[in-house]
Amino acid sequence: MTDTLRGLFAAEPVSRHFGDAALIAAMARFEAALAHALADAGIAPRAAAERIAACCAALEPVGPFDPAVLAPAARRAGTLAIPFVRALTGAVARDDPAAARWVHWGATSQDVIDTALALQSDAAGHELLAELTRIGDVLALLADSHRQTMMTGRTLLQPAAPVAFGWKVAVWLAPLPRLRMRLALALEDLRVIQFGGAAGTRAALGGAGDAVAGALAARLELADPGIAWHATRDRVGRLGAELALAAGALAHIGRDLSLLMQGEVGEVFEPSGEGRGGSSAMPHKRNPVGSMLALQAGLRAPGLAATLLAQQAGEHERGLGTWQADWWTLGGLFECAGSAAAAIGETLDGLRVDAAAMRTNLQRTRGFVHAEAVTVALAATLGRPQAQALMEQVCTEALERGIELSEALDALLQTDPTLVGAVPADVRARLFDPAAQQGDAGAMIDRTIAAWRAG
Amino acid sequence: MTDTLRGLFAAEPVSRHFGDAALIAAMARFEAALAHALADAGIAPRAAAERIAACCAALEPVGPFDPAVLAPAARRAGTLAIPFVRALTGAVARDDPAAARWVHWGATSQDVIDTALALQSDAAGHELLAELTRIGDVLALLADSHRQTMMTGRTLLQPAAPVAFGWKVAVWLAPLPRLRMRLALALEDLRVIQFGGAAGTRAALGGAGDAVAGALAARLELADPGIAWHATRDRVGRLGAELALAAGALAHIGRDLSLLMQGEVGEVFEPSGEGRGGSSAMPHKRNPVGSMLALQAGLRAPGLAATLLAQQAGEHERGLGTWQADWWTLGGLFECAGSAAAAIGETLDGLRVDAAAMRTNLQRTRGFVHAEAVTVALAATLGRPQAQALMEQVCTEALERGIELSEALDALLQTDPTLVGAVPADVRARLFDPAAQQGDAGAMIDRTIAAWRAG
Amino acid sequence: MTDTLRGLFAAEPVSRHFGDAALIAAMARFEAALAHALADAGIAPRAAAERIAACCAALEPVGPFDPAVLAPAARRAGTLAIPFVRALTGAVARDDPAAARWVHWGATSQDVIDTALALQSDAAGHELLAELTRIGDVLALLADSHRQTMMTGRTLLQPAAPVAFGWKVAVWLAPLPRLRMRLALALEDLRVIQFGGAAGTRAALGGAGDAVAGALAARLELADPGIAWHATRDRVGRLGAELALAAGALAHIGRDLSLLMQGEVGEVFEPSGEGRGGSSAMPHKRNPVGSMLALQAGLRAPGLAATLLAQQAGEHERGLGTWQADWWTLGGLFECAGSAAAAIGETLDGLRVDAAAMRTNLQRTRGFVHAEAVTVALAATLGRPQAQALMEQVCTEALERGIELSEALDALLQTDPTLVGAVPADVRARLFDPAAQQGDAGAMIDRTIAAWRAG
Amino acid sequence: MTDTLRGLFAAEPVSRHFGDAALIAAMARFEAALAHALADAGIAPRAAAERIAACCAALEPVGPFDPAVLAPAARRAGTLAIPFVRALTGAVARDDPAAARWVHWGATSQDVIDTALALQSDAAGHELLAELTRIGDVLALLADSHRQTMMTGRTLLQPAAPVAFGWKVAVWLAPLPRLRMRLALALEDLRVIQFGGAAGTRAALGGAGDAVAGALAARLELADPGIAWHATRDRVGRLGAELALAAGALAHIGRDLSLLMQGEVGEVFEPSGEGRGGSSAMPHKRNPVGSMLALQAGLRAPGLAATLLAQQAGEHERGLGTWQADWWTLGGLFECAGSAAAAIGETLDGLRVDAAAMRTNLQRTRGFVHAEAVTVALAATLGRPQAQALMEQVCTEALERGIELSEALDALLQTDPTLVGAVPADVRARLFDPAAQQGDAGAMIDRTIAAWRAG
């Protein structure tokens, strides 16, 4: 809403594509390309097109194109396109009144607004995909290099069973190939011109509409969508949902990092550095600021995505109030995803992993994280129901006496004659060794990295 | 997100209170008041407080206070407070290093951010309440002056029964007393300082915390909330919901106006004027741009309100990512409500009501809007079940033959001997007179206006 | 929430796949397939697997499987899986205690819950795709058969320019190929087993996890996802967003139909019939109940989708509160989309199109819908700026004098000597003929139908 | 959506008021009261009213009132009221055809639906307020009894400064007086009849509408709202937001409890017990199931509340699709709040607080939680800027050498001659004593408990 806030919850390189300057430049690109497309189709003189295009290329956000001048006029008109086109027509007319007649020819306000949205989304999406790719590559390396770094797996915020940190990282990585692919598809869907004129049928151009549209699309390197999408906003809604999912996947990493960075856990640390994550009251603090930014983005995105999903049922050929703020809301979603990507990218680059702390925490569970393994070992000879009942007993004993689970188990195995041989010696030897309880983690890491690299 | 868009979907006088300058000014007010409060409590020297306050009063958004300088530092720190306090400390220290030590004494980052939010909300809320009051007053006049302007009442987008336009306006007015009162309560709830220091207990001030807080609150004309609300954000969530309800009530007016302004209906018209509601493709068009702005605000607000409602469960003494963007989101909600209020206020001021068109449309329903009245008249003698069955028959007849409902009714009454006297002559005479079917509308209008004026 | 409501805002064939019975059956399918998969991998005896599978196949929602019995136990346990597995173990054990030990072997609660979600989504999605296909086919026929049914195109709820009803229908159809394809992709993403055991690594199965998972997936005709997705919920979030988009596209049709069905417009009519769209107060009313149901679904879906998008950042290996209600929320989204599809399908099947009313309404615009065409015609000789200025003048004249636009235009052309020849006679002849202003509508319809049929 | 799920994410006593039976009973209450109100106003014979009321009182959800029979008819009609009123009329007519004519006299479908919503909300709200009161009372006791139970205060998920557990509990309690008061106000707003007839003006009753409405309201112990609220849904939206805030405040408690219950923290424990919080894979686990249920409710509620906020701009006298599912959505919000209240109530009742673990964790921070206190002590003599710089140095030293903060501080104080006397001996003695750093916590607890008890 204001530049200060923008700097706090937005980040380059994504955010620059949704600023004032980017919007005006994208609108100018549309008008320049349209003028040339009209010339391509033999409607406008090429010289007029060149004049218009030159004017668009030279356009600066000052004078009549100053956002502060355009904004109130846009509010009165109900669309930015009207004052913008008027300013552009005036600018062209100063040098060449004959050329000015071809400005915006055959187009309606929403054509330039929506095509600008498509151009801006394309540019911002390109940057975001690059950032996601960089993050995925870092995660793949982390996953691969921490295959044997055993730590406490935690479910429902309770210690569950041992996992490798590399496997945990692979879980973070797992949705990224889908995200990248689906985000690319959603961006592809929106990589289209909007060009329909008054009601969407290109009637103003007689039979030449398709030819102009084809040339316009080619010049902007966008597709021609077959039919006007003034009133069907699924492209925008779907892209918004993908951006929210991207923010969510990054927030998920931020969630885990910030939990692992708790004082009592201390297993990973965000990078520190000049001015990073400080506190105005507590000089010692190193706040997980990268995680915070990602979590904040993940919290803001769903409401924005819901706004776009709620704008699908606009009235008739162009709705009232349902699409007018799409660039605002979609821009907000790009900011969320871009801010989260920048924050997590920077965090992962400097992440410090404390394998010793992970090991220590694992040991501090007093063996309870091996409960599943013990149950399975018992169940192999006793069956699951009896094994579970037995383990309830062993766990209760260990909890009440404050002893290691292994100690409680051995006590039971030795005192109950019916349990002789219930756990063979070689099985017992590996029962409380985290590294022996990796299951298919290695193969899962392999598959996840392969899926990422194949994506 | 950008100034251009801000001008389109935001409006004065509300929006100025959530810009960069307003935020920095509010933060400066906090620091100035805190310095004096520390002096009030005998902690800091009065001279130091005066130096700090003077520096805050003279503070301009340039140099170290330039938003473009503060923003990247704020992002690194995870909060705007840190670079702001550093810049303020530096500014004070240039003239008086001894005074500089008292800047931000006893406070934490969130204290200044949240108190700034409270100050900004108070100012913006004050403006919004004034706008709602102005709108309510206009609605009350409209309701009163159109008590006899009969039009088609429409339910589920179908003609239902006659209503007076004044009664319809009274329905728009009805929620405003509640809105104004509840919005005032929500603003009152947030009219509090935040002042807790590191963990919220004011431990840094030893036993003097309450005294400082009391003085701080008095100087800012805010209340002292009893306990820190760093982690309990219901005040912000509740205010957000009220703002969304305000936007919704205004969008409701916009919805009805825009439907009544449809070409085929033409019963009311938004004011026209230079540059208002034009179309870049269709010179004749007068778009309902005020309604559009209100509807757009009504669509954007729920997602923003949901974001605030979703941030209630932050972690421990101050959450991670759950409150940091509250001013961003709450500011967006103020923009929604303020934009809708400005748009509807301006629209109502110039609203043109076409009573003749209302009458004509009422007649064009061929009497079907009187079906309830006829049914009731029949039911008085025949009972509701038989009356309804009969009316089904009459309606079908009228629809199929394309005749007036009155004609079909009379035909039936005359041909069926069992129906003689079913509708007494005096009743029949008024059956198809809209003005005779006002029910309690007059009293409802009276009560609604009275409730508004009493509110 | 209750069956009554469920019947009102849900519809077969989609809704049956998210009822109690469907959930319990899907959980039973998982346990049966798991037992056999354990046998396939040589872990459990085949006879035990057959016993378990037989028990699952015979399972009825009564006795220990009565939802009313399971529910409170599920709430205490925090998951439905625990009382369900206990009941199943008990049921198997009654006949074959040895077999009972293999029930749920190697799995965790979320494995059965999430795989049930995948099975239920697959079944419900299959039905929904069939319904969307049927609707798209009807729309394609409607679009094709109404290529020349000219009506008023409306933008921002104002008359804009003539369009064919068939073209309008093609706009409704346009998003359906994307929707169908993306929905199919999202369903494909979720067509996976969940099978990870305690922490997600399948450690309980030693090295046999992958073999069991492969067999399990094959038996359920689902894919094996490479790594556990307990904590990465993008599949669910993405499917939810697609369902909201489907509901939105159907709500869009409902929006337009209900606006066209307004008393003053009367261009299309929902089918009537026994008990359809009645009013308890007004016997004549035919409410657009199909549109209402679709609009309602379109309004409810975004909030539900946002809930799923907001659940992406669960804690560690399995989050607390973030995935537990996914089937509830996703089921609600299937209900929205399924209810909207049933309502719009039924509505389109019986839709009555009144081409004469469309023509009449078009004429009632007094030629203003041809303003773009006239402007273009003038602009071809005068340039767009001058043409627009002229048209402003003509429109104002026509509006103020209440005359046809053509009359005002001709008056001007005849009185102003500088305008002689501004509109050639052959152009003038077709200027106010809607059918001559189709632009590229025909080709757009062709392309849209082709895209649908190719999809 | 299904009974099983309902049992898991809903809870008595709140949830029973939004089931099928409760809805039908509430509708019957409306019709019975209406019949008597008509008699009160001299419109219907008292005998007819008594017949209708007797039929309503005896009504069971079977036969024509079976939800499974009503539901499909309701879907066709677009409202449950039509088949319900038809069934009721039939039931009355069986005994007394003359009485049957007065069933639903003067009312429209939405009148009975909305009044039922008001009655159900009143009943459910009453229960919820009682539960919140019980929870608040428990929190007040907990806060009072743990004033000296010192623990680590945590901000941004990092150790910050010592706080008392009782103070933390007081923070949880702080929003409850506001919640209770505002929820009571929102419930009060909705404690109104809906009674407007076809278009809302009570035209069907001639001049007797207000008299009937008054009698109806009196008999239902609801207020008469002055004007129909068919189209103004702020009451429902506001109540929905309050329910989401209630769920959020309870989720906040669940968030903190679950974080404190983490294996590495172990400071509080949810009660255990037969079947509570188990794991199907890990027999030892005690999952924080109460916290999970509250967090889940807190996650689901915002999307539902947003749906109600988004339904404010319905069309004309009664909207299409905008209010029809209000009871569904509001019922869902009551379920969220009721489920969270039941879960947190039960959890707090059996909460185990481990003061020793809190102390141990506090000590394990190696004194860093006292950094603010040390900074303040230094700043008193050196000023805040120099003190902060010094503390940065001390903290870095302590972190790098892995020593206690006190040790690093003392080393510095002793080696730097310029710092002699920087911390007076008596101050130094209390610097690392948590109990000496309570600040205003005691007074804050007092004020919070007093505010609760005064509420």
PDB file of C-alpha atoms in Angstrom, chain D residues 56-155:
ATOM      1  CA  CYS D  56     -46.198 -28.039  15.253  1.00  0.00           C
ATOM      2  CA  ALA D  57     -45.597 -29.198  18.806  1.00  0.00           C
ATOM      3  CA  ALA D  58     -46.203 -32.813  17.875  1.00  0.00           C
ATOM      4  CA  LEU D  59     -44.147 -32.670  14.722  1.00  0.00           C
ATOM      5  CA  GLU D  60     -41.519 -35.398  14.307  1.00  0.00           C
ATOM      6  CA  PRO D  61     -38.856 -35.640  11.614  1.00  0.00           C
ATOM      7  CA  VAL D  62     -40.618 -38.563   9.954  1.00  0.00           C
ATOM      8  CA  GLY D  63     -43.077 -39.036   7.131  1.00  0.00           C
ATOM      9  CA  PRO D  64     -43.511 -35.794   5.217  1.00  0.00           C
ATOM     10  CA  PHE D  65     -41.143 -34.118   7.683  1.00  0.00           C
ATOM     11  CA  ASP D  66     -38.402 -36.662   7.149  1.00  0.00           C
ATOM     12  CA  PRO D  67     -35.308 -34.680   6.136  1.00  0.00           C
ATOM     13  CA  ALA D  68     -34.658 -37.199   3.394  1.00  0.00           C
ATOM     14  CA  VAL D  69     -38.077 -36.385   1.942  1.00  0.00           C
ATOM     15  CA  LEU D  70     -37.851 -32.648   2.448  1.00  0.00           C
ATOM     16  CA  ALA D  71     -34.355 -32.268   1.037  1.00  0.00           C
ATOM     17  CA  PRO D  72     -34.899 -33.054  -2.638  1.00  0.00           C
ATOM     18  CA  ALA D  73     -38.131 -31.068  -2.701  1.00  0.00           C
ATOM     19  CA  ALA D  74     -36.301 -28.180  -1.056  1.00  0.00           C
ATOM     20  CA  ARG D  75     -33.613 -28.292  -3.704  1.00  0.00           C
ATOM     21  CA  ARG D  76     -36.208 -28.184  -6.485  1.00  0.00           C
ATOM     22  CA  ALA D  77     -38.031 -25.311  -4.822  1.00  0.00           C
ATOM     23  CA  GLY D  78     -34.854 -23.477  -3.964  1.00  0.00           C
ATOM     24  CA  THR D  79     -35.886 -23.288  -0.313  1.00  0.00           C
ATOM     25  CA  LEU D  80     -36.680 -25.672   2.495  1.00  0.00           C
ATOM     26  CA  ALA D  81     -39.649 -23.540   3.482  1.00  0.00           C
ATOM     27  CA  ILE D  82     -41.864 -24.540   0.589  1.00  0.00           C
ATOM     28  CA  PRO D  83     -41.977 -28.315   1.152  1.00  0.00           C
ATOM     29  CA  PHE D  84     -42.032 -27.755   4.901  1.00  0.00           C
ATOM     30  CA  VAL D  85     -45.020 -25.417   4.763  1.00  0.00           C
ATOM     31  CA  ARG D  86     -46.754 -27.733   2.335  1.00  0.00           C
ATOM     32  CA  ALA D  87     -46.225 -30.683   4.673  1.00  0.00           C
ATOM     33  CA  LEU D  88     -47.414 -28.678   7.655  1.00  0.00           C
ATOM     34  CA  THR D  89     -50.487 -27.440   5.817  1.00  0.00           C
ATOM     35  CA  GLY D  90     -51.263 -31.027   4.867  1.00  0.00           C
ATOM     36  CA  ALA D  91     -50.836 -32.244   8.404  1.00  0.00           C
ATOM     37  CA  VAL D  92     -53.110 -29.572   9.816  1.00  0.00           C
ATOM     38  CA  ALA D  93     -55.663 -30.086   7.064  1.00  0.00           C
ATOM     39  CA  ARG D  94     -56.018 -33.755   7.855  1.00  0.00           C
ATOM     40  CA  ASP D  95     -57.767 -32.872  11.080  1.00  0.00           C
ATOM     41  CA  ASP D  96     -59.043 -29.403  10.398  1.00  0.00           C
ATOM     42  CA  PRO D  97     -59.157 -28.093   6.829  1.00  0.00           C
ATOM     43  CA  ALA D  98     -60.396 -24.724   8.011  1.00  0.00           C
ATOM     44  CA  ALA D  99     -57.401 -24.239  10.269  1.00  0.00           C
ATOM     45  CA  ALA D 100     -55.014 -25.177   7.488  1.00  0.00           C
ATOM     46  CA  ARG D 101     -55.785 -21.997   5.613  1.00  0.00           C
ATOM     47  CA  TRP D 102     -53.995 -19.962   8.270  1.00  0.00           C
ATOM     48  CA  VAL D 103     -50.704 -21.810   8.104  1.00  0.00           C
ATOM     49  CA  HIS D 104     -47.814 -19.448   7.153  1.00  0.00           C
ATOM     50  CA  TRP D 105     -50.348 -16.656   6.565  1.00  0.00           C
ATOM     51  CA  GLY D 106     -48.646 -13.391   5.583  1.00  0.00           C
ATOM     52  CA  ALA D 107     -45.171 -14.885   5.625  1.00  0.00           C
ATOM     53  CA  THR D 108     -42.646 -15.642   2.914  1.00  0.00           C
ATOM     54  CA  SER D 109     -40.161 -18.500   2.804  1.00  0.00           C
ATOM     55  CA  GLN D 110     -37.266 -16.434   4.027  1.00  0.00           C
ATOM     56  CA  ASP D 111     -39.271 -15.300   7.059  1.00  0.00           C
ATOM     57  CA  VAL D 112     -39.375 -18.800   8.485  1.00  0.00           C
ATOM     58  CA  ILE D 113     -35.806 -19.653   7.439  1.00  0.00           C
ATOM     59  CA  ASP D 114     -34.276 -16.509   8.922  1.00  0.00           C
ATOM     60  CA  THR D 115     -36.319 -16.651  12.114  1.00  0.00           C
ATOM     61  CA  ALA D 116     -35.268 -20.278  12.539  1.00  0.00           C
ATOM     62  CA  LEU D 117     -31.675 -19.119  12.106  1.00  0.00           C
ATOM     63  CA  ALA D 118     -32.229 -16.518  14.821  1.00  0.00           C
ATOM     64  CA  LEU D 119     -33.715 -19.087  17.198  1.00  0.00           C
ATOM     65  CA  GLN D 120     -30.977 -21.618  16.542  1.00  0.00           C
ATOM     66  CA  SER D 121     -28.236 -19.011  16.917  1.00  0.00           C
ATOM     67  CA  ASP D 122     -29.726 -17.829  20.168  1.00  0.00           C
ATOM     68  CA  ALA D 123     -29.727 -21.338  21.604  1.00  0.00           C
ATOM     69  CA  ALA D 124     -26.277 -22.235  20.332  1.00  0.00           C
ATOM     70  CA  GLY D 125     -24.876 -18.873  21.363  1.00  0.00           C
ATOM     71  CA  HIS D 126     -26.196 -19.333  24.880  1.00  0.00           C
ATOM     72  CA  GLU D 127     -24.278 -22.594  25.196  1.00  0.00           C
ATOM     73  CA  LEU D 128     -21.145 -21.130  23.702  1.00  0.00           C
ATOM     74  CA  LEU D 129     -21.159 -18.172  26.070  1.00  0.00           C
ATOM     75  CA  ALA D 130     -21.480 -20.577  28.969  1.00  0.00           C
ATOM     76  CA  GLU D 131     -18.490 -22.541  27.723  1.00  0.00           C
ATOM     77  CA  LEU D 132     -16.409 -19.419  27.245  1.00  0.00           C
ATOM     78  CA  THR D 133     -17.335 -18.345  30.747  1.00  0.00           C
ATOM     79  CA  ARG D 134     -16.228 -21.653  32.157  1.00  0.00           C
ATOM     80  CA  ILE D 135     -12.942 -21.449  30.247  1.00  0.00           C
ATOM     81  CA  GLY D 136     -12.352 -17.883  31.377  1.00  0.00           C
ATOM     82  CA  ASP D 137     -12.910 -18.875  34.984  1.00  0.00           C
ATOM     83  CA  VAL D 138     -10.388 -21.700  34.709  1.00  0.00           C
ATOM     84  CA  LEU D 139      -7.877 -19.353  33.095  1.00  0.00           C
ATOM     85  CA  ALA D 140      -8.378 -16.799  35.846  1.00  0.00           C
ATOM     86  CA  LEU D 141      -7.604 -19.433  38.470  1.00  0.00           C
ATOM     87  CA  LEU D 142      -4.575 -20.667  36.540  1.00  0.00           C
ATOM     88  CA  ALA D 143      -3.260 -17.133  36.083  1.00  0.00           C
ATOM     89  CA  ASP D 144      -3.659 -16.408  39.745  1.00  0.00           C
ATOM     90  CA  SER D 145      -2.011 -19.574  40.951  1.00  0.00           C
ATOM     91  CA  HIS D 146       1.033 -19.374  38.679  1.00  0.00           C
ATOM     92  CA  ARG D 147       2.166 -15.850  39.362  1.00  0.00           C
ATOM     93  CA  GLN D 148       5.593 -17.050  40.477  1.00  0.00           C
ATOM     94  CA  THR D 149       6.000 -19.994  38.086  1.00  0.00           C
ATOM     95  CA  MET D 150       8.783 -18.489  36.010  1.00  0.00           C
ATOM     96  CA  MET D 151       9.393 -19.707  32.491  1.00  0.00           C
ATOM     97  CA  THR D 152      10.989 -18.587  29.249  1.00  0.00           C
ATOM     98  CA  GLY D 153       9.115 -15.845  27.432  1.00  0.00           C
ATOM     99  CA  ARG D 154       9.427 -16.430  23.703  1.00  0.00           C
ATOM    100  CA  THR D 155       9.041 -13.937  20.884  1.00  0.00           C
TER     101      THR D 155
END
